[in-house]
Coordinates of C-alpha atoms and ligand atoms in Angstrom, one line a residue:
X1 CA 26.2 158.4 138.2
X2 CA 24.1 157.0 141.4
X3 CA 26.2 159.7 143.4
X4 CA 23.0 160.2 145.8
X5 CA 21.4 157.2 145.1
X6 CA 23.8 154.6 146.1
X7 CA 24.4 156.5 149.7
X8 CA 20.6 156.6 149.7
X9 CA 20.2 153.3 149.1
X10 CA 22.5 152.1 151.6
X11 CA 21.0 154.3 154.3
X12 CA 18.0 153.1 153.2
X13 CA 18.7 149.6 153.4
X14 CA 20.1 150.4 157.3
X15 CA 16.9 151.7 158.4
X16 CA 14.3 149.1 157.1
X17 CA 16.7 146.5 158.2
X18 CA 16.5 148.4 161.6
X19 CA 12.7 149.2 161.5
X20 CA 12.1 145.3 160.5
X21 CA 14.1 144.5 163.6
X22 CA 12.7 147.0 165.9
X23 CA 8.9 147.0 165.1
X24 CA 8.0 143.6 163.6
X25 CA 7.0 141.0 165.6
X26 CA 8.9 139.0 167.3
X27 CA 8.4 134.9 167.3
X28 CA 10.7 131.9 168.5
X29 CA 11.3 128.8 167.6
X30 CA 13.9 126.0 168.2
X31 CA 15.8 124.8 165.2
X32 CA 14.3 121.2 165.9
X33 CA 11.2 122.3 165.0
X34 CA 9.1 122.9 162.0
X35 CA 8.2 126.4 162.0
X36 CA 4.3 126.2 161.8
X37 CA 4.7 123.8 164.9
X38 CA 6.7 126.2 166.5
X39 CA 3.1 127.9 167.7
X40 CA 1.6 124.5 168.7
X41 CA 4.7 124.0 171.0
X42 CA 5.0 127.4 172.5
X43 CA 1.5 127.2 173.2
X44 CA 1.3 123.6 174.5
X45 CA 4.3 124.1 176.8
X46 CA 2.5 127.8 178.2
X47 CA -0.9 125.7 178.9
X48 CA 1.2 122.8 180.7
X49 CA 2.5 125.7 183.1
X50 CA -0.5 128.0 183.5
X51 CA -3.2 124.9 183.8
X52 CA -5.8 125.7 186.0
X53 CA -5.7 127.5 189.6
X54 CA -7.6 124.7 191.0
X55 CA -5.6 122.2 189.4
X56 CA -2.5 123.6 190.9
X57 CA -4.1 123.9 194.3
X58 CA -5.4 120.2 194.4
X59 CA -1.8 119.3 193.7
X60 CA -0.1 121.3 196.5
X61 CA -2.3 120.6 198.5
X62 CA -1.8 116.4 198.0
X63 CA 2.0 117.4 197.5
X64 CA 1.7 118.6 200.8
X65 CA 0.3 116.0 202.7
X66 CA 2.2 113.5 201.2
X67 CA 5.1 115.3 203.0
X68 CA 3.7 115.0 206.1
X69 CA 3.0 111.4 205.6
X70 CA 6.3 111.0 204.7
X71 CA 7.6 112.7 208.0
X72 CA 4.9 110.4 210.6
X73 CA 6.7 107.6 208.8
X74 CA 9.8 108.5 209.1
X75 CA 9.3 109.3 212.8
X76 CA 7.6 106.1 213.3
X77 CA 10.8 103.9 211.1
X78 CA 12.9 105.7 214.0
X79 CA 10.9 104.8 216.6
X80 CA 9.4 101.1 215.7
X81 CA 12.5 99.2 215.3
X82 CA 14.0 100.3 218.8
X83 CA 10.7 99.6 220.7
X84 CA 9.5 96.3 219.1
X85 CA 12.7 95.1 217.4
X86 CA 11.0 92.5 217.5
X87 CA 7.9 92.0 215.8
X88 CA 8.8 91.2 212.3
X89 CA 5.3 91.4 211.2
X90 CA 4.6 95.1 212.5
X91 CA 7.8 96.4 211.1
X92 CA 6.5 95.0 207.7
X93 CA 3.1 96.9 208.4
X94 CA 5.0 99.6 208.8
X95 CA 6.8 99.7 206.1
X96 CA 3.8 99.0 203.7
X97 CA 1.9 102.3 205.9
X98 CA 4.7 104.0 204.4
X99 CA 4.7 102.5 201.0
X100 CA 0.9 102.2 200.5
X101 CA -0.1 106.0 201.7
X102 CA 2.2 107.3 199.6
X103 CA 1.0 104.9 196.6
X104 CA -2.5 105.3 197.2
X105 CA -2.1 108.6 196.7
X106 CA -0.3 108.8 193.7
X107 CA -2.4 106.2 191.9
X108 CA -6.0 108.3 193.3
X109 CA -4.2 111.5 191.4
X110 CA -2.6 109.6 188.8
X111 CA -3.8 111.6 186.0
X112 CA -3.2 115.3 187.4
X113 CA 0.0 114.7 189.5
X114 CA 2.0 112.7 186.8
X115 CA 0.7 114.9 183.8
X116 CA 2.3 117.8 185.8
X117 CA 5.7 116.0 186.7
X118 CA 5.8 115.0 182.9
X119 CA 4.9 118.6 181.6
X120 CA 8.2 119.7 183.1
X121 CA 10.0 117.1 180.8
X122 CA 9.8 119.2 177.3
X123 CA 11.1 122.3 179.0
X124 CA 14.7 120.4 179.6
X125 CA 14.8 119.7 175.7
X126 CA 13.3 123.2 175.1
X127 CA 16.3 124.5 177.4
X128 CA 19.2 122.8 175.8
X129 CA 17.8 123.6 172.5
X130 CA 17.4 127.2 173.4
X131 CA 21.2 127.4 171.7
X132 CA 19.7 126.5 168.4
X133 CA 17.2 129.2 168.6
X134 CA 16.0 131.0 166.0
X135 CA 14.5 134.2 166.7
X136 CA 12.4 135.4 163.3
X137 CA 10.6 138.9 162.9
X138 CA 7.4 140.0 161.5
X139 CA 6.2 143.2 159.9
X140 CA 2.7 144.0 158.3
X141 CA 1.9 146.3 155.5
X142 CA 1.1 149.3 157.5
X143 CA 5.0 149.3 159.0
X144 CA 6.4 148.6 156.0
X145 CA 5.3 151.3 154.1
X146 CA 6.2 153.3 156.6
X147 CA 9.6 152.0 157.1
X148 CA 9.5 152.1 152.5
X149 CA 8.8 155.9 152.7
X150 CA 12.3 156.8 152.6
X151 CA 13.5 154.8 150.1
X152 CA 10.6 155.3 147.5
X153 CA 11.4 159.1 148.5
X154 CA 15.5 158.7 147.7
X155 CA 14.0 156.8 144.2
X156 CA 11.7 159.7 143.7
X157 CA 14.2 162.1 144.2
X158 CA 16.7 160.5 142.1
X159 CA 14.8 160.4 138.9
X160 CA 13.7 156.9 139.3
X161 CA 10.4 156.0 137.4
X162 CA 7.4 155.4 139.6
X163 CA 6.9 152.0 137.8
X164 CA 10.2 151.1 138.9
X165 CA 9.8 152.2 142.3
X166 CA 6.4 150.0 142.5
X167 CA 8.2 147.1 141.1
X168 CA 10.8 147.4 144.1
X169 CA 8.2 148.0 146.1
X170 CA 6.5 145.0 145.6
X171 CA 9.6 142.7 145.6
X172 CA 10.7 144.0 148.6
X173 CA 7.2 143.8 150.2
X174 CA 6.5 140.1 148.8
X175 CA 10.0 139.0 150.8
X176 CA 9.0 141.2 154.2
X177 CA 5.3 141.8 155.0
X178 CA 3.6 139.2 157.2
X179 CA 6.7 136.5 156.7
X180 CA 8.9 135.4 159.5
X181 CA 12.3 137.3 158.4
X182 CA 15.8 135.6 160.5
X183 CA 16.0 138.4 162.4
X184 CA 20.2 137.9 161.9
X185 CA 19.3 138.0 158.4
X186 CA 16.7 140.8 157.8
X187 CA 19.6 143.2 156.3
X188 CA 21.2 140.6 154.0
X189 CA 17.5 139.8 152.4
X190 CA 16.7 143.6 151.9
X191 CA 20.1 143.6 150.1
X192 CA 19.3 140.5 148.3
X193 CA 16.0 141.8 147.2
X194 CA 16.8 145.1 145.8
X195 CA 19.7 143.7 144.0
X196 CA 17.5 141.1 142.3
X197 CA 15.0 143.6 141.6
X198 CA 16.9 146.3 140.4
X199 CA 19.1 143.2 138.0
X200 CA 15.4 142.5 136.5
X201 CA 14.8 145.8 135.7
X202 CA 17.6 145.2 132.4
X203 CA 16.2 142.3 131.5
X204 CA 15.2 142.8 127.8
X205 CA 16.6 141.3 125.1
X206 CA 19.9 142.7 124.3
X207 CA 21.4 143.6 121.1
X208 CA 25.0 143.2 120.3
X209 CA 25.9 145.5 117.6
X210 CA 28.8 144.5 116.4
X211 CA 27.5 140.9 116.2
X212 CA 24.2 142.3 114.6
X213 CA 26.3 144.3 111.9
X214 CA 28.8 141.2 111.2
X215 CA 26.0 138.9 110.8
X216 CA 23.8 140.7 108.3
X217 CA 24.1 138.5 105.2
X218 CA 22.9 141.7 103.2
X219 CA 24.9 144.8 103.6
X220 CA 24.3 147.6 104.7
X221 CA 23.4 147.7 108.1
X222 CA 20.8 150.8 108.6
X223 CA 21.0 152.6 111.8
X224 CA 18.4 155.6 112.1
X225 CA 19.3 157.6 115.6
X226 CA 16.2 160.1 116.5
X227 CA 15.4 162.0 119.7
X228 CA 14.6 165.4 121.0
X229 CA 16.9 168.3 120.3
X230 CA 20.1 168.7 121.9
X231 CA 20.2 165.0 123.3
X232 CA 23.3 164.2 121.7
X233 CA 22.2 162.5 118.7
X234 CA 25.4 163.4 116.4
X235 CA 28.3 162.7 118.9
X236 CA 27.0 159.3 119.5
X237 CA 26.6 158.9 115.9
X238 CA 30.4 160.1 115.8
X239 CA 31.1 158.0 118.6
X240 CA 29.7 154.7 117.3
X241 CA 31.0 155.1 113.6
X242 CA 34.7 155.7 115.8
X243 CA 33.9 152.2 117.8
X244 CA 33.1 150.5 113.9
X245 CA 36.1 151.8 112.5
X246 CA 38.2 150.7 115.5
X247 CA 36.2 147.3 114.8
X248 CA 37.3 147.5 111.0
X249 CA 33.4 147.8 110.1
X250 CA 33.1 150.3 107.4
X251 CA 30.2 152.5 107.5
X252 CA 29.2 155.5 106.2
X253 CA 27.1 159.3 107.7
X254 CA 24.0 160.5 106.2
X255 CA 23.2 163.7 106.9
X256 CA 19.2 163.7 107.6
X257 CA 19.2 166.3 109.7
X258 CA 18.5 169.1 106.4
X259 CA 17.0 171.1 109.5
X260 CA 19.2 172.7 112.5
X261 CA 21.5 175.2 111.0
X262 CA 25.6 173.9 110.8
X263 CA 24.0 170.6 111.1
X264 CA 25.5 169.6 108.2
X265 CA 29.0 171.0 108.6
X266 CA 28.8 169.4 112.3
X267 CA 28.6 166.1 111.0
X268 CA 30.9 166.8 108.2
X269 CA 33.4 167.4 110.6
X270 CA 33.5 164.3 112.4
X271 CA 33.3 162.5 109.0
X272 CA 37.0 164.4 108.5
X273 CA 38.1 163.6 111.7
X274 CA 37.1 159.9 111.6
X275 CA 38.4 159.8 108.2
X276 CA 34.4 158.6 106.9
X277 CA 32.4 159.4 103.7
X278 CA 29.1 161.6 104.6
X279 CA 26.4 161.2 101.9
X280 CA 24.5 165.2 102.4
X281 CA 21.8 167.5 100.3
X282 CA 21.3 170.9 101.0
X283 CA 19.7 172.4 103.8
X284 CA 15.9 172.1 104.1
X285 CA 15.5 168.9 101.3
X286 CA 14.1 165.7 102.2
X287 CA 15.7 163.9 105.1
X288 CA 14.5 160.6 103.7
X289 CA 16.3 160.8 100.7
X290 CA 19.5 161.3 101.8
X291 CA 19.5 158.6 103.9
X292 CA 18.2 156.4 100.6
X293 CA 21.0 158.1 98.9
X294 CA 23.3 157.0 101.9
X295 CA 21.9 153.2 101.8
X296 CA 22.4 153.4 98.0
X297 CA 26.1 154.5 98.4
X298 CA 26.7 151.4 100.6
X299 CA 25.2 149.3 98.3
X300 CA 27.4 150.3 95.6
X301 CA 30.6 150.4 97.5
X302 CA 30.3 147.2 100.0
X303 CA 30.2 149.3 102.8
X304 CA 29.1 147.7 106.2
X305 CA 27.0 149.8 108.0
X306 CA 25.0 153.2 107.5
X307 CA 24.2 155.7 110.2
X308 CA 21.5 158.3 109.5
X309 CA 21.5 161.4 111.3
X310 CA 18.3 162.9 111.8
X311 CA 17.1 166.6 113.1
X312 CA 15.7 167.1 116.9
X313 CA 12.1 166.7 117.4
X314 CA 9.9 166.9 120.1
X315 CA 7.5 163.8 120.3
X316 CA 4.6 165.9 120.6
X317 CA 5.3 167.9 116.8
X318 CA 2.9 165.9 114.5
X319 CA 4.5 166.9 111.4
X320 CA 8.1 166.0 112.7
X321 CA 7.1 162.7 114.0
X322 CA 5.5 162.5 110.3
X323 CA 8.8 163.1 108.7
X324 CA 10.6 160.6 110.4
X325 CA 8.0 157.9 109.9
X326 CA 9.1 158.4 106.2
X327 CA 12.7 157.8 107.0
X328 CA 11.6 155.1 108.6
X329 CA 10.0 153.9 106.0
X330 CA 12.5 154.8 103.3
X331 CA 15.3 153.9 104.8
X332 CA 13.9 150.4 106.7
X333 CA 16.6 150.8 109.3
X334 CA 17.3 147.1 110.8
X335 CA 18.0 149.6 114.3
X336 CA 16.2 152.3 115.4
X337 CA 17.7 154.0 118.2
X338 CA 16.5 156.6 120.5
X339 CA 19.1 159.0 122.2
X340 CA 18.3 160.0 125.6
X341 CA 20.2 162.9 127.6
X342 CA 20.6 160.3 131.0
X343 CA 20.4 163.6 133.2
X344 CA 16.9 164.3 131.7
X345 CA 15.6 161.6 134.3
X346 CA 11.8 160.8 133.9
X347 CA 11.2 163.4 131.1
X348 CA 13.7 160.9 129.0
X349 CA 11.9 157.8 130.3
X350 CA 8.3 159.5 128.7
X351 CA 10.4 160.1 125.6
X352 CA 11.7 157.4 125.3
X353 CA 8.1 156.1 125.8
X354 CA 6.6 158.3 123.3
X355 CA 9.3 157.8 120.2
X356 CA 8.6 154.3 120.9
X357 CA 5.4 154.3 120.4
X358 CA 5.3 157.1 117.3
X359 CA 8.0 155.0 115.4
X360 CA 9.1 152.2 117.5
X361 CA 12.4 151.8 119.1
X362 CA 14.7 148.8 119.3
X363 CA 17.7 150.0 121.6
X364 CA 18.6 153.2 123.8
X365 CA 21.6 155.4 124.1
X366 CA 21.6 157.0 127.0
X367 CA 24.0 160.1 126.3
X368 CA 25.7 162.4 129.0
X369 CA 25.6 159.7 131.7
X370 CA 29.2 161.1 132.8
X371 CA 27.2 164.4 134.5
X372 CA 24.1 162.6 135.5
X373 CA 24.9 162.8 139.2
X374 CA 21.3 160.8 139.8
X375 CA 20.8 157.8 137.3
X376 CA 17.4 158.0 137.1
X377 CA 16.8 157.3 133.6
X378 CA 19.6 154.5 133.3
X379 CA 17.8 152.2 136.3
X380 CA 14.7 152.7 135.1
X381 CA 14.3 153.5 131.0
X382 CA 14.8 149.6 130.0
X383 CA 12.0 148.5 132.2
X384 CA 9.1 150.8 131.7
X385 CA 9.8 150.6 127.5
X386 CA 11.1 146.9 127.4
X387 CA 14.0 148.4 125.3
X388 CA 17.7 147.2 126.2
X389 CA 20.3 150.3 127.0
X390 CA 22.8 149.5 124.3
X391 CA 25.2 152.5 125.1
X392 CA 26.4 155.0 127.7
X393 CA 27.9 158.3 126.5
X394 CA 30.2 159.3 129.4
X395 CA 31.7 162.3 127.9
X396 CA 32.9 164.4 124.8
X397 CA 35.7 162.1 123.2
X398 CA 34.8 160.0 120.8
X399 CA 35.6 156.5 123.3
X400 CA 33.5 158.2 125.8
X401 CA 31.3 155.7 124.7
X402 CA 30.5 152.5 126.9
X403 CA 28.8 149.4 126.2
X404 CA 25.8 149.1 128.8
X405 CA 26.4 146.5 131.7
X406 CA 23.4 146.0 134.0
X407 CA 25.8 144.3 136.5
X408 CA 28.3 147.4 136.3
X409 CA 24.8 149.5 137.6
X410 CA 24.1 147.2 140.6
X411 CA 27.9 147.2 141.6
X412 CA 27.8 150.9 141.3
X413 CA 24.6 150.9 143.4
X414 CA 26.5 149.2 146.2
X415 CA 24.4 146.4 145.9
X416 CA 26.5 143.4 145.2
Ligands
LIG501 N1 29.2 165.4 128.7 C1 28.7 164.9 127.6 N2 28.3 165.7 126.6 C2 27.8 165.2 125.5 C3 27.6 163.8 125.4 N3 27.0 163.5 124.2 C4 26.8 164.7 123.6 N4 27.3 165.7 124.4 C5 27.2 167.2 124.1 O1 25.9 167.6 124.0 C6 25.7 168.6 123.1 C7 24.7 168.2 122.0 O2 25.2 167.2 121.3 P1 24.7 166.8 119.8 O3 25.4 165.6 119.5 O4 24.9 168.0 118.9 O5 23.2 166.6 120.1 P2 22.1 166.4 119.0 O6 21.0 165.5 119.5 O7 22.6 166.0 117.7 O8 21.5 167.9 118.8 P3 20.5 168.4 117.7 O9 21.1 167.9 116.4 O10 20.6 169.9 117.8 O11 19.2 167.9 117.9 C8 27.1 168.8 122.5 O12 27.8 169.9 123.1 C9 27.9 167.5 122.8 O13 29.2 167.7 123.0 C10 28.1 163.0 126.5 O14 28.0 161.7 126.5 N5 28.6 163.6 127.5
LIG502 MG1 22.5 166.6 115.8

């Protein structure tokens, strides 16, 4: 299972994580500060160094001849003490000439010169903090659904439900579109997402059989199995009654399916092998009585559990559906359990859909999951009827049978 999908899903994962980095837009900040400030700074500090031309002139310009003040003085310093040493009282005019100038002029541009020396302040801080630096990446909804297309594409192609694929979808575009993604981090929150999103997909309530079986105060335990034709109906039947008796639950077969021909000796046969009673009519009598004759059998002989067989049926034949609405309602199962081939993909997903809604399903066995290459049906079944995956057939033996573990499907998705 997930042989395609899980390599899809990791190339998949690659190239948004790539595309996120490549196209979205890029924005710094410094680790000291709050992100929505971030844009207040950046565009504070580009203001402070692109004020206006004439701005920047005027202060040249007064930069300039402050300079060459500073240079008359400095001649004059040379030249005054060695010509009158003596005259204490010029000296000290000099010396104020070259404070006062220089003063004057910084106090008459006060506001322009010193806002500029100051401006240059921030970008020190900015520059040592340019370590911390935390560079985040943006994509809107027109990149990331093209940057998606692969992935829904894999999904599609895998047998993955379209619900499904707009529920991933929609995760994954609620954590990327229009938010500031680490740009270090944009492959680890894809990851994160699709995991979590894929995990929710198998959140229904889940049954535990043997728990369910052992805690009915009033035996027997009914279990009806339906589905269409061929889906494996009778060897997960065979299989489960296996895991019971390995369980020391004691059950017994009813052989509802008075349809199919060899139907009958079929199940018969895994009754011998098993070592199980089968409660049977003949061929072509009511299905709904054998499993009342099954239930009644229990009854009498404290028997745990009983598991009615019934006859393939396409969810579209009326008078099929009909028949095992009587069964139903005959036999009162306390589980009703669809039987899915796994490599049928979406056309066991509308099944599953349409039994449920015919008859009403409590629990799913997804049979012949060992040569679904895709895994399709098993991601996505749960979520689009709200029914929990109880089983897994993975092959022909009778303990091909595996309990289903969402967290087994994400591991094997290469998602954890
Ligand atoms: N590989 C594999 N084959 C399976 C599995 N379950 C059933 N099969 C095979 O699928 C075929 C049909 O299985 P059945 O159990 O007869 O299916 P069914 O739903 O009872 O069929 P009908 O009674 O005709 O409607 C048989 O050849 C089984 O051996 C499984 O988990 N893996
Ligand atoms: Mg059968």
């Amino acid at each position: 299972m997930f042989k395609f999908l899980k390599e899809k899903l990791k190339s998949a994962i690659s190239k948004i994580s790539e595309g996120v980095e490549k196209e979205g837009k890029v924005e710094e900040k410094t680790s000291e500060e709050p992100q929505k400030e971030e844009k207040g700074f950046f565009s504070k500090l580009k203001e402070k160094f692109t004020g206006k031309e004439e701005e920047k002139e005027v202060i040249e310009q007064k930069k300039a001849e402050i300079e060459e003040k500073k240079e008359k003085i400095e001649i004059k310093k040379e030249e005054k003490p060695i010509v009158i040493e003596h005259k204490k009282i010029e000296s000290q005019k000099i010396k104020e000439e070259i404070k006062h100038p220089i003063k004057e002029e910084r106090i008459e541009h006060k506001p322009k010169t010193e806002e500029k020396i100051t401006e240059k302040e921030p970008t020190k801080g900015f520059f040592s903090a340019i370590k911390e630096k935390i560079v985040t990446t943006k994509i809107n909804e027109e990149q990331f659904e093209k940057l998606f297309w692969d992935l829904e594409l894999a999904l599609m192609e895998n047998n993955v439900a379209v619900e499904v694929i707009e529920k991933i979808k929609n995760d994954l575009k609620g954590e990327l579109v229009e938010k500031p993604v680490k740009r270090t981090k944009v492959k680890e929150i894809i990851q994160g997402t699709l995991k979590s999103s894929i995990g929710q997909l198998f959140e229904v309530h889940n049954i535990n059989l043997i728990e369910e079986i052992k805690n009915k105060k009033e035996k027997p335990y009914v279990i009806a199995f339906f589905g269409i034709n061929g889906s494996g109906k009778t060897t997960s039947i065979a299989k489960i009654a296996n895991m019971l008796k390995e369980k020391k639950i004691s059950c017994v077969l009813a052989a509802s399916d008075t349809f199919r021909a060899a139907s009958i000796e079929q199940l018969q046969e895994h009754a011998d092998k098993l070592g199980i009673k089968i409660i049977k009519h003949d061929y072509g009598s009511d299905p709904a009585a054998v499993a009342f004759d099954a239930i009644k059998h229990a009854k009498a002989k404290g028997i745990d559990a009983v598991l009615i067989d019934t006859a393939g049926r396409m969810h579209s034949n009326v008078n099929l559906i009909d028949e095992l609405k009587k069964i139903t309602r005959v036999a009162k199962p306390d589980l009703k359990i669809f039987v899915g081939e796994s490599i049928a993909g979406n056309d066991c997903v509308n099944q599953a859909t349409e039994f449920n809604e015919a008859v009403g399903i409590d629990g799913i066995i997804l049979a012949k999951a060992d040569v679904d290459e895709k895994g399709g049906a098993a991601v996505s079944v749960s979520y689009v009827t709200k029914k929990p995956i109880l089983f897994l057939g993975t092959g022909q033996k009778y303990s091909d049978l595996q309990v289903f573990d969402s967290e087994v499907i994400v591991k094997n998705l290469g998602l954890v």
